[in-house]
Coordinates of N, CA and C in Angstrom, one line a residue:
M1 N 88.6 129.3 123.6 CA 87.3 128.7 123.7 C 87.5 127.3 124.4
K2 N 86.6 127.0 125.3 CA 86.6 125.7 126.0 C 85.5 124.9 125.4
L3 N 85.8 123.7 124.9 CA 84.8 122.9 124.2 C 84.6 121.7 125.1
S4 N 83.3 121.3 125.2 CA 82.9 120.0 125.9 C 82.4 119.0 124.9
F5 N 82.8 117.8 125.1 CA 82.5 116.7 124.1 C 81.6 115.6 124.8
E6 N 80.8 115.0 124.0 CA 80.2 113.8 124.3 C 80.4 112.9 123.0
G7 N 81.3 111.9 123.2 CA 81.8 111.2 122.0 C 82.5 112.2 121.1
A8 N 82.1 112.2 119.8 CA 82.7 113.1 118.9 C 82.0 114.4 118.7
A9 N 80.8 114.5 119.4 CA 80.0 115.7 119.3 C 80.4 116.8 120.3
V10 N 80.4 118.0 119.9 CA 80.6 119.2 120.8 C 79.3 119.5 121.5
T11 N 79.3 119.4 122.8 CA 78.0 119.7 123.5 C 78.0 121.1 124.1
A12 N 79.1 121.7 124.3 CA 79.1 123.1 124.8 C 80.4 123.8 124.3
A13 N 80.3 125.1 124.1 CA 81.4 125.9 123.7 C 81.3 127.2 124.5
T14 N 82.4 127.5 125.3 CA 82.4 128.7 126.1 C 83.6 129.5 125.7
E15 N 83.3 130.7 125.3 CA 84.4 131.6 124.9 C 84.9 132.4 126.1
Y16 N 86.3 132.5 126.2 CA 86.9 133.2 127.3 C 87.8 134.3 126.7
T17 N 87.9 135.4 127.4 CA 88.8 136.5 127.0 C 89.8 136.5 128.1
L18 N 91.1 136.4 127.7 CA 92.2 136.4 128.7 C 92.9 137.8 128.6
A19 N 92.4 138.7 129.4 CA 92.9 140.1 129.4 C 94.4 140.2 129.6
E20 N 94.9 139.2 130.4 CA 96.4 139.3 130.7 C 97.3 138.9 129.6
V21 N 96.8 138.3 128.6 CA 97.6 137.7 127.5 C 97.4 138.4 126.2
D22 N 98.5 138.7 125.6 CA 98.5 139.3 124.2 C 98.6 138.3 123.1
M23 N 99.5 137.3 123.3 CA 99.7 136.3 122.3 C 100.0 135.0 123.0
I24 N 99.4 133.9 122.7 CA 99.6 132.6 123.3 C 100.6 131.8 122.4
S25 N 101.7 131.3 123.1 CA 102.6 130.5 122.4 C 102.5 129.0 122.7
H26 N 102.0 128.7 123.9 CA 101.8 127.3 124.3 C 100.8 127.2 125.4
L27 N 100.1 126.1 125.4 CA 99.0 125.9 126.4 C 99.1 124.5 127.0
C28 N 99.1 124.4 128.3 CA 99.2 123.1 129.0 C 98.0 123.0 130.0
I29 N 97.4 121.8 130.1 CA 96.4 121.6 131.1 C 96.9 120.3 131.9
D30 N 97.0 120.5 133.2 CA 97.5 119.4 134.0 C 96.3 118.5 134.6
A31 N 96.7 117.4 135.3 CA 95.7 116.5 135.8 C 94.9 117.2 136.9
S32 N 95.4 118.3 137.5 CA 94.7 119.0 138.6 C 93.7 120.0 138.0
G33 N 93.6 120.1 136.7 CA 92.7 121.1 136.1 C 93.3 122.5 135.9
N34 N 94.5 122.7 136.2 CA 95.2 124.0 136.0 C 95.4 124.2 134.5
V35 N 95.1 125.4 134.0 CA 95.3 125.7 132.6 C 96.5 126.7 132.6
F36 N 97.6 126.3 132.0 CA 98.8 127.1 131.9 C 98.9 127.8 130.5
V37 N 98.7 129.1 130.5 CA 98.7 129.8 129.2 C 100.1 130.5 129.2
C38 N 100.9 130.0 128.3 CA 102.3 130.6 128.1 C 102.3 131.6 126.9
G39 N 102.7 132.8 127.2 CA 102.7 133.7 126.1 C 103.1 135.1 126.5
S40 N 102.9 136.0 125.6 CA 103.2 137.4 125.8 C 102.2 138.1 126.7
S41 N 102.7 138.8 127.7 CA 101.8 139.6 128.6 C 101.2 140.8 127.9
A42 N 100.0 141.1 128.1 CA 99.3 142.2 127.5 C 99.9 143.5 128.0
S43 N 100.4 143.5 129.3 CA 100.9 144.7 129.9 C 102.2 145.2 129.4
D44 N 103.1 144.2 129.0 CA 104.5 144.6 128.6 C 105.1 143.7 127.6
S45 N 104.4 142.8 127.0 CA 104.8 141.9 126.0 C 105.9 140.9 126.4
K46 N 106.2 140.8 127.7 CA 107.2 139.8 128.2 C 106.6 138.5 128.3
H47 N 107.3 137.4 128.1 CA 106.8 136.0 128.1 C 106.6 135.6 129.6
R48 N 105.4 135.2 129.9 CA 105.1 134.8 131.2 C 104.1 133.6 131.1
V49 N 103.9 132.9 132.2 CA 102.9 131.9 132.3 C 101.8 132.3 133.2
F50 N 100.6 132.2 132.7 CA 99.4 132.6 133.4 C 98.7 131.3 133.8
V51 N 98.5 131.1 135.1 CA 97.8 129.9 135.6 C 96.4 130.2 135.9
Y52 N 95.5 129.5 135.3 CA 94.0 129.6 135.5 C 93.5 128.3 136.0
N53 N 92.3 128.5 136.7 CA 91.6 127.3 137.2 C 90.7 126.8 136.0
E54 N 89.9 125.8 136.3 CA 89.0 125.2 135.2 C 88.0 126.2 134.7
N55 N 87.7 127.2 135.6 CA 86.7 128.3 135.2 C 87.4 129.5 134.5
M56 N 88.7 129.3 134.2 CA 89.5 130.3 133.6 C 89.6 131.6 134.4
E57 N 89.7 131.4 135.8 CA 90.0 132.5 136.7 C 91.4 132.5 137.0
L58 N 92.1 133.6 136.8 CA 93.5 133.7 137.0 C 93.9 133.4 138.5
Q59 N 94.8 132.4 138.6 CA 95.3 132.0 140.0 C 96.7 132.5 140.3
A60 N 97.6 132.6 139.3 CA 98.9 133.1 139.5 C 99.5 133.5 138.2
T61 N 100.5 134.4 138.2 CA 101.3 134.7 137.1 C 102.8 134.4 137.4
L62 N 103.4 133.5 136.6 CA 104.7 133.0 136.8 C 105.7 133.8 135.9
Q63 N 106.8 134.3 136.5 CA 107.8 135.1 135.8 C 109.1 134.8 136.4
D64 N 110.2 135.4 135.9 CA 111.5 135.1 136.4 C 111.7 135.7 137.7
S65 N 113.0 135.5 138.3 CA 113.3 135.9 139.6 C 113.1 137.4 139.9
D66 N 113.3 138.3 138.9 CA 113.2 139.7 139.2 C 111.9 140.3 138.7
G67 N 110.9 139.4 138.4 CA 109.6 139.9 137.9 C 109.5 140.1 136.4
G68 N 110.6 139.8 135.7 CA 110.6 140.0 134.3 C 110.0 138.8 133.5
G69 N 110.4 138.8 132.3 CA 109.9 137.7 131.4 C 110.7 136.5 131.4
L70 N 110.1 135.4 130.9 CA 110.8 134.1 130.8 C 111.3 134.0 129.3
G71 N 111.9 132.9 129.0 CA 112.4 132.6 127.6 C 111.2 132.2 126.7
S72 N 110.9 130.9 126.7 CA 109.8 130.4 126.0 C 109.5 129.0 126.6
V73 N 108.4 129.0 127.4 CA 108.0 127.8 128.2 C 107.4 126.8 127.3
T74 N 107.9 125.6 127.3 CA 107.4 124.5 126.5 C 106.7 123.4 127.3
F75 N 106.6 123.6 128.6 CA 105.9 122.6 129.4 C 105.6 123.3 130.8
A76 N 104.4 123.1 131.4 CA 104.1 123.6 132.7 C 103.2 122.6 133.4
T77 N 103.3 122.4 134.7 CA 102.5 121.5 135.5 C 102.5 121.9 136.9
S78 N 101.5 121.4 137.7 CA 101.6 121.6 139.1 C 102.3 120.4 139.7
T79 N 102.9 120.6 140.9 CA 103.5 119.5 141.7 C 102.9 119.5 143.1
N80 N 103.3 118.6 143.9 CA 102.7 118.6 145.3 C 103.1 119.9 146.0
N81 N 104.2 120.6 145.6 CA 104.6 121.8 146.4 C 104.4 123.1 145.6
G82 N 103.9 123.0 144.4 CA 103.8 124.3 143.6 C 103.7 124.0 142.1
F83 N 104.4 124.8 141.4 CA 104.4 124.7 139.9 C 105.8 124.5 139.4
L84 N 105.9 123.8 138.3 CA 107.2 123.5 137.6 C 107.0 123.9 136.1
L85 N 108.0 124.6 135.6 CA 108.0 125.0 134.2 C 109.3 124.5 133.6
V86 N 109.2 124.2 132.3 CA 110.4 123.9 131.5 C 110.5 125.0 130.5
D87 N 111.6 125.8 130.5 CA 111.8 126.9 129.6 C 112.7 126.4 128.5
G88 N 112.2 126.2 127.3 CA 113.0 125.7 126.2 C 114.0 126.7 125.7
N89 N 113.7 127.9 125.7 CA 114.7 128.9 125.2 C 115.9 129.1 126.2
M90 N 115.6 129.2 127.5 CA 116.6 129.4 128.5 C 117.3 128.1 128.9
R91 N 116.7 126.9 128.5 CA 117.2 125.6 128.9 C 117.2 125.4 130.4
E92 N 116.1 125.7 131.0 CA 116.0 125.7 132.5 C 114.7 125.0 132.9
I93 N 114.7 124.6 134.2 CA 113.5 124.2 134.9 C 113.3 125.2 136.0
L94 N 112.1 125.8 136.1 CA 111.8 126.8 137.1 C 110.8 126.2 138.1
L95 N 111.0 126.6 139.4 CA 110.1 126.1 140.4 C 109.4 127.3 141.1
Y96 N 108.1 127.1 141.5 CA 107.3 128.1 142.1 C 106.5 127.5 143.2
T97 N 106.1 128.3 144.2 CA 105.2 127.8 145.2 C 103.8 127.8 144.7
K98 N 102.9 127.3 145.4 CA 101.5 127.2 145.0 C 100.8 128.5 144.7
D99 N 101.3 129.6 145.4 CA 100.8 130.9 145.2 C 101.5 131.7 144.1
G100 N 102.5 131.0 143.4 CA 103.2 131.6 142.3 C 104.5 132.3 142.6
T101 N 104.9 132.2 143.9 CA 106.2 132.8 144.3 C 107.4 132.0 143.7
Y102 N 108.3 132.7 143.1 CA 109.5 132.1 142.5 C 110.3 131.5 143.6
I103 N 110.7 130.2 143.3 CA 111.6 129.5 144.3 C 113.0 129.5 143.7
G104 N 113.2 129.0 142.5 CA 114.5 128.9 141.9 C 114.5 128.2 140.6
V105 N 115.8 128.1 140.1 CA 115.9 127.6 138.7 C 117.0 126.5 138.7
C106 N 116.9 125.5 137.8 CA 117.9 124.5 137.6 C 118.3 124.6 136.1
K107 N 119.5 124.7 135.8 CA 120.0 124.7 134.4 C 120.0 123.2 133.9
L108 N 119.4 123.0 132.8 CA 119.3 121.6 132.3 C 120.6 121.0 132.0
N109 N 121.6 121.8 131.5 CA 122.9 121.2 131.2 C 123.6 120.7 132.4
E110 N 123.5 121.5 133.5 CA 124.1 121.1 134.8 C 123.3 119.9 135.4
L111 N 122.0 119.9 135.4 CA 121.2 118.9 136.0 C 121.3 117.5 135.3
C112 N 121.4 117.6 133.9 CA 121.4 116.4 133.1 C 122.8 116.0 132.5
G113 N 123.8 116.8 132.7 CA 125.1 116.5 132.2 C 125.2 116.6 130.7
T114 N 124.4 117.5 130.1 CA 124.3 117.7 128.7 C 125.1 119.0 128.3
D115 N 125.2 119.3 127.0 CA 125.9 120.5 126.6 C 125.0 121.7 126.4
Y116 N 124.2 121.7 125.4 CA 123.2 122.8 125.2 C 121.9 122.2 124.8
P117 N 121.2 121.5 125.7 CA 120.0 120.8 125.3 C 118.8 121.7 125.0
W118 N 117.9 121.3 124.1 CA 116.7 122.0 123.9 C 115.5 121.2 124.3
P119 N 114.9 121.5 125.4 CA 113.8 120.8 125.9 C 112.5 121.1 125.1
C120 N 112.1 120.1 124.3 CA 111.0 120.3 123.4 C 109.6 120.0 124.0
D121 N 109.6 119.1 125.0 CA 108.4 118.7 125.7 C 108.7 117.9 126.9
A122 N 107.6 117.6 127.7 CA 107.7 116.9 128.9 C 106.4 116.3 129.2
T123 N 106.3 115.4 130.2 CA 105.1 114.8 130.7 C 105.3 114.4 132.1
V124 N 104.1 114.3 132.8 CA 104.1 113.8 134.2 C 103.9 112.3 134.1
T125 N 104.8 111.5 134.8 CA 104.6 110.1 134.8 C 103.7 109.6 136.0
E126 N 103.3 108.4 136.0 CA 102.4 107.9 137.0 C 102.9 108.1 138.4
D127 N 104.2 108.0 138.6 CA 104.8 108.2 140.0 C 105.0 109.7 140.3
G128 N 104.6 110.6 139.5 CA 104.7 112.0 139.8 C 105.9 112.7 139.3
S129 N 106.9 111.9 138.8 CA 108.1 112.5 138.3 C 107.8 113.1 136.9
I130 N 108.8 113.9 136.4 CA 108.6 114.5 135.1 C 109.6 113.9 134.1
L131 N 109.1 113.5 133.0 CA 110.0 113.0 131.9 C 110.2 114.1 130.9
V132 N 111.4 114.6 130.8 CA 111.7 115.7 130.0 C 112.4 115.2 128.7
I133 N 111.8 115.6 127.6 CA 112.4 115.2 126.3 C 113.2 116.4 125.7
M134 N 114.4 116.1 125.3 CA 115.3 117.1 124.8 C 116.1 116.7 123.6
T135 N 116.6 117.6 122.9 CA 117.6 117.3 121.8 C 118.9 117.9 122.2
D136 N 120.0 117.3 121.8 CA 121.3 117.9 122.1 C 122.3 117.3 121.1
E137 N 123.2 118.1 120.7 CA 124.2 117.6 119.7 C 125.2 116.7 120.4
R138 N 125.6 115.6 119.7 CA 126.6 114.7 120.2 C 127.9 115.5 120.3
Q139 N 128.8 115.0 121.2 CA 130.1 115.6 121.4 C 130.9 115.7 120.1
D140 N 130.8 114.6 119.3 CA 131.6 114.6 118.1 C 130.9 115.3 116.9
Q141 N 129.8 116.0 117.2 CA 129.0 116.8 116.3 C 128.5 116.0 115.1
S142 N 128.4 114.7 115.2 CA 127.9 113.9 114.1 C 126.4 113.8 114.0
A143 N 125.7 114.2 115.0 CA 124.2 114.2 114.9 C 123.6 114.8 116.2
D144 N 122.4 115.2 116.1 CA 121.6 115.6 117.2 C 120.9 114.4 117.8
E145 N 120.8 114.2 119.1 CA 120.2 113.1 119.7 C 118.9 113.5 120.4
L146 N 117.9 112.6 120.4 CA 116.7 112.8 121.2 C 117.0 112.1 122.5
I147 N 116.9 112.8 123.6 CA 117.2 112.2 124.9 C 116.1 112.5 125.9
A148 N 115.9 111.6 126.9 CA 114.9 111.8 127.9 C 115.5 111.6 129.3
F149 N 115.1 112.5 130.2 CA 115.5 112.4 131.5 C 114.3 112.4 132.5
K150 N 114.3 111.5 133.4 CA 113.3 111.4 134.4 C 113.8 112.2 135.6
I151 N 113.0 113.3 136.0 CA 113.4 114.2 137.1 C 112.3 114.1 138.2
S152 N 112.8 114.0 139.4 CA 111.8 113.9 140.5 C 112.4 114.6 141.7
G153 N 111.6 114.7 142.8 CA 112.1 115.3 144.1 C 111.7 116.7 144.3
F154 N 110.6 117.1 143.7 CA 110.2 118.5 143.8 C 108.9 118.5 144.5

């Protein structure tokens, strides 16, 4: 349901049916008005990201390189060149063109020099880069650390 507010009062409520989605696990809305619905596909239960515009019209379906499912996306946004996803389960950043064509993947441990990071969230900074928040166990196994990396160039 899309709610519109004026102050603390709800001024409009519009119900949407997302026929493509069976179960929603995460939802992101970016500054461009894209609505990223991360969840199980109604057609085959695989985890995908469905990109809708502000009117909830499907714009793209984001999936892995062979058209299958993703792990568990914890963040999604648009960039100047397309879309960027952070997959918490697979510990990856995935890139797509504006029409949803898969470009490639970056492993977070290789990109950030970590061991087995779990990316729990991210945000877009004022300069357009992405601040990725992750946890990772210290090398001496004494604790898990909360770490942040600023990623740009996409």
